């Protein structure tokens, strides 16, 4: 259990690191867009090579498809709720969809991490680096957007600390449930993360990257995809 808590913290702390980077200086719009595009490419690779592929290896296509649908709908409706809350408060929902995407991806992703640790598979350095590659840009972009929208640094960091704690506990939860979790449920968990990520990417992350980085966003996306795909292959 302590091992799961340690590795879960190591994986999730990249989100707080990204938030501090986003708040530490005033990032030009083009730089934020480039970081977001790089992270989007890394997340596309994660969906293709880590989540969907691993889900199909562990369980049936039906389990992956159900998880995919539930994850997509969960993000869709949760994002709608975030927009309503932001609109009523007058502060807008700047950056919150990225934080929501990180949460909805991080919970199932780190639950699977905990399950793997309980099964004795261990954690590879390549996998941890891959998590950082996708997590940091999300947090940088979200923190920068929220700060520009007038959110205080304390509230931004506090939000990401909550995300980190929840994701870390998901690792512990996955470790504890490993003995009663079958391949079909694991496949559904992977599908859930993939569905939530795909909706977040198309609705929030990629449009924001293209808006801020222009036609350079495509090149940064390809670079992020290539780096994450290489790390996935190593892991």
Coordinates of C-alpha atoms in Angstrom, one line a residue:
X1 CA 0.0 0.0 0.0
X2 CA 2.9 2.4 0.8
X3 CA 4.4 1.6 -2.6
X4 CA 1.2 2.5 -4.3
X5 CA 0.9 5.8 -2.3
X6 CA 4.5 6.7 -3.2
X7 CA 4.3 6.0 -6.9
X8 CA 0.9 7.5 -7.1
X9 CA 2.2 10.7 -5.6
X10 CA 5.2 10.8 -7.9
X11 CA 3.0 10.4 -11.0
X12 CA 0.4 13.0 -9.8
X13 CA 2.8 15.7 -8.5
X14 CA 3.6 16.6 -12.1
X15 CA 0.2 18.4 -12.2
X16 CA 1.2 20.7 -9.4
X17 CA 4.6 21.3 -11.0
X18 CA 2.8 22.3 -14.2
X19 CA 0.5 24.7 -12.2
X20 CA 3.5 26.4 -10.6
X21 CA 5.2 26.7 -14.0
X22 CA 2.0 28.3 -15.4
X23 CA 1.8 30.7 -12.5
X24 CA 5.6 31.4 -12.2
X25 CA 5.7 33.8 -15.1
X26 CA 3.5 35.5 -17.7
X27 CA 3.6 33.1 -20.6
X28 CA 3.1 34.5 -24.1
X29 CA 0.0 33.2 -25.8
X30 CA 2.1 31.4 -28.4
X31 CA 4.1 29.6 -25.8
X32 CA 1.0 28.4 -23.9
X33 CA -0.5 27.3 -27.2
X34 CA 2.7 25.3 -28.1
X35 CA 2.7 23.7 -24.7
X36 CA -0.9 22.7 -25.0
X37 CA -0.4 21.4 -28.5
X38 CA 2.6 19.3 -27.3
X39 CA 0.5 17.9 -24.5
X40 CA -2.4 17.2 -26.8
X41 CA -0.1 15.1 -29.0
X42 CA 1.1 13.2 -26.0
X43 CA -2.4 12.5 -24.8
X44 CA -3.5 11.3 -28.3
X45 CA -0.6 8.8 -28.1
X46 CA -1.7 7.8 -24.6
X47 CA -5.3 7.1 -25.9
X48 CA -4.0 5.1 -28.8
X49 CA -1.1 3.1 -27.3
X50 CA -1.8 3.0 -23.6
X51 CA -5.5 3.1 -22.9
X52 CA -7.4 1.7 -25.9
X53 CA -4.7 -0.9 -26.8
X54 CA -4.2 -2.0 -23.2
X55 CA -8.0 -2.1 -22.7
X56 CA -8.4 -4.4 -25.7
X57 CA -5.6 -6.6 -24.4
X58 CA -7.2 -7.0 -21.0
X59 CA -10.8 -7.4 -21.9
X60 CA -13.4 -7.4 -24.7
X61 CA -14.2 -4.7 -27.2
X62 CA -17.6 -4.3 -25.5
X63 CA -16.1 -3.4 -22.2
X64 CA -13.8 -0.9 -23.8
X65 CA -16.7 0.6 -25.8
X66 CA -18.9 0.9 -22.7
X67 CA -16.1 2.6 -20.8
X68 CA -15.4 4.9 -23.8
X69 CA -19.1 6.0 -23.9
X70 CA -19.4 6.5 -20.2
X71 CA -16.1 8.5 -20.0
X72 CA -17.1 10.7 -23.0
X73 CA -20.5 11.5 -21.6
X74 CA -19.1 12.1 -18.1
X75 CA -16.7 14.7 -19.3
X76 CA -19.3 16.2 -21.6
X77 CA -21.9 16.8 -18.8
X78 CA -19.3 17.7 -16.2
X79 CA -17.8 20.3 -18.6
X80 CA -21.3 21.7 -19.1
X81 CA -21.7 22.0 -15.3
X82 CA -18.3 23.8 -15.1
X83 CA -19.4 26.3 -17.7
X84 CA -22.6 27.0 -15.9
X85 CA -20.8 27.5 -12.5
X86 CA -18.2 29.7 -14.2
X87 CA -20.9 31.8 -15.9
X88 CA -22.9 32.4 -12.8
X89 CA -19.8 33.4 -10.8
X90 CA -18.7 35.9 -13.4
X91 CA -15.2 34.5 -13.6
X92 CA -15.8 32.2 -16.6
X93 CA -14.6 28.7 -16.9
X94 CA -11.1 29.5 -18.2
X95 CA -8.7 26.6 -17.7
X96 CA -11.2 24.5 -15.8
X97 CA -12.0 22.0 -18.7
X98 CA -8.3 21.1 -18.7
X99 CA -8.3 20.5 -15.0
X100 CA -11.4 18.4 -15.3
X101 CA -9.9 16.4 -18.1
X102 CA -6.8 15.8 -16.0
X103 CA -9.0 14.6 -13.2
X104 CA -11.2 12.3 -15.3
X105 CA -8.1 10.9 -17.0
X106 CA -6.0 10.7 -13.9
X107 CA -8.4 8.7 -11.7
X108 CA -8.7 5.7 -14.0
X109 CA -5.2 5.9 -15.2
X110 CA -3.7 5.9 -11.7
X111 CA -6.2 3.2 -10.6
X112 CA -4.8 1.0 -13.3
X113 CA -1.3 1.9 -12.0
X114 CA -2.2 0.7 -8.6
X115 CA -3.7 -2.5 -10.0
X116 CA -0.4 -3.1 -11.8
X117 CA 1.7 -2.5 -8.7
X118 CA -0.5 -5.0 -6.7
X119 CA 0.0 -7.6 -9.5
X120 CA 3.8 -7.2 -9.2
X121 CA 4.4 -5.5 -12.5
X122 CA 6.2 -2.6 -11.0
X123 CA 6.6 0.9 -12.6
X124 CA 9.0 1.7 -15.4
X125 CA 10.8 5.0 -15.6
X126 CA 9.6 5.4 -19.2
X127 CA 5.9 5.2 -18.0
X128 CA 6.5 7.8 -15.4
X129 CA 8.1 10.1 -17.9
X130 CA 5.2 9.6 -20.2
X131 CA 2.8 10.6 -17.5
X132 CA 4.8 13.8 -16.9
X133 CA 4.9 14.6 -20.6
X134 CA 1.1 14.6 -20.8
X135 CA 0.3 16.0 -17.3
X136 CA 2.6 19.1 -17.2
X137 CA 1.3 20.8 -20.3
X138 CA -2.3 20.4 -19.2
X139 CA -1.6 22.0 -15.9
X140 CA 0.6 24.8 -17.4
X141 CA -2.2 25.7 -19.9
X142 CA -5.0 25.5 -17.3
X143 CA -3.1 27.6 -14.7
X144 CA -2.1 30.2 -17.2
X145 CA -5.7 30.6 -18.5
X146 CA -7.2 30.7 -15.0
X147 CA -4.6 33.3 -13.8
X148 CA -5.4 35.5 -16.9
X149 CA -9.1 35.2 -16.1
X150 CA -8.4 36.8 -12.7
X151 CA -8.2 33.7 -10.5
X152 CA -5.8 34.0 -7.5
X153 CA -2.6 32.0 -7.4
X154 CA -3.8 30.3 -4.2
X155 CA -7.1 29.2 -5.7
X156 CA -5.3 27.8 -8.8
X157 CA -2.8 25.9 -6.8
X158 CA -5.5 24.7 -4.4
X159 CA -7.5 23.3 -7.3
X160 CA -4.5 21.3 -8.6
X161 CA -3.6 20.1 -5.2
X162 CA -7.1 18.6 -4.9
X163 CA -6.7 16.9 -8.3
X164 CA -3.3 15.5 -7.2
X165 CA -4.7 14.1 -3.9
X166 CA -7.7 12.5 -5.7
X167 CA -5.5 10.9 -8.4
X168 CA -3.0 9.7 -5.8
X169 CA -5.8 8.1 -3.8
X170 CA -7.0 6.4 -7.0
X171 CA -3.7 4.6 -7.1
X172 CA -4.2 3.4 -3.6
X173 CA -7.7 2.4 -4.4
X174 CA -6.6 0.4 -7.5
X175 CA -4.0 -1.3 -5.4
X176 CA -6.6 -2.3 -2.7
X177 CA -9.1 -3.5 -5.3
X178 CA -6.6 -5.5 -7.4
X179 CA -7.7 -8.8 -6.0
X180 CA -11.3 -8.4 -7.0
X181 CA -10.8 -6.5 -10.3
X182 CA -11.1 -8.6 -13.4
X183 CA -9.8 -7.9 -16.9
X184 CA -13.2 -6.7 -18.1
X185 CA -13.4 -4.0 -15.4
X186 CA -9.8 -2.9 -16.2
X187 CA -10.7 -2.7 -19.8
X188 CA -13.7 -0.5 -19.0
X189 CA -11.5 1.7 -16.8
X190 CA -9.1 2.2 -19.7
X191 CA -12.0 3.0 -22.0
X192 CA -13.4 5.5 -19.6
X193 CA -10.1 7.4 -19.5
X194 CA -9.8 7.3 -23.3
X195 CA -13.4 8.6 -23.8
X196 CA -13.0 11.5 -21.3
X197 CA -9.7 12.5 -22.9
X198 CA -10.9 12.4 -26.5
X199 CA -13.8 14.7 -25.7
X200 CA -11.6 17.1 -23.7
X201 CA -9.0 17.2 -26.5
X202 CA -11.5 18.1 -29.2
X203 CA -13.7 20.4 -27.2
X204 CA -11.0 22.3 -25.1
X205 CA -7.3 21.5 -25.5
X206 CA -6.8 21.4 -29.3
X207 CA -9.0 24.4 -30.1
X208 CA -7.2 26.5 -27.4
X209 CA -3.8 25.4 -28.7
X210 CA -4.7 26.3 -32.3
X211 CA -6.1 29.7 -31.2
X212 CA -2.9 30.6 -29.3
X213 CA -0.2 29.0 -31.3
X214 CA -1.7 29.3 -34.8
X215 CA -0.4 26.9 -37.5
X216 CA 2.6 26.0 -35.3
X217 CA 0.2 24.0 -33.1
X218 CA 0.1 21.1 -35.6
X219 CA 3.9 20.7 -35.5
X220 CA 4.0 20.8 -31.7
X221 CA 1.2 18.2 -31.6
X222 CA 3.1 15.8 -33.8
X223 CA 6.2 16.3 -31.7
X224 CA 4.3 15.5 -28.5
X225 CA 2.8 12.4 -30.1
X226 CA 6.2 11.2 -31.3
X227 CA 7.8 11.7 -27.8
X228 CA 5.0 10.0 -26.0
X229 CA 4.8 7.1 -28.5
X230 CA 8.5 6.5 -28.1
X231 CA 8.2 6.4 -24.3
X232 CA 5.2 4.1 -24.5
X233 CA 7.2 1.7 -26.7
X234 CA 10.1 1.8 -24.2
X235 CA 7.7 1.1 -21.3

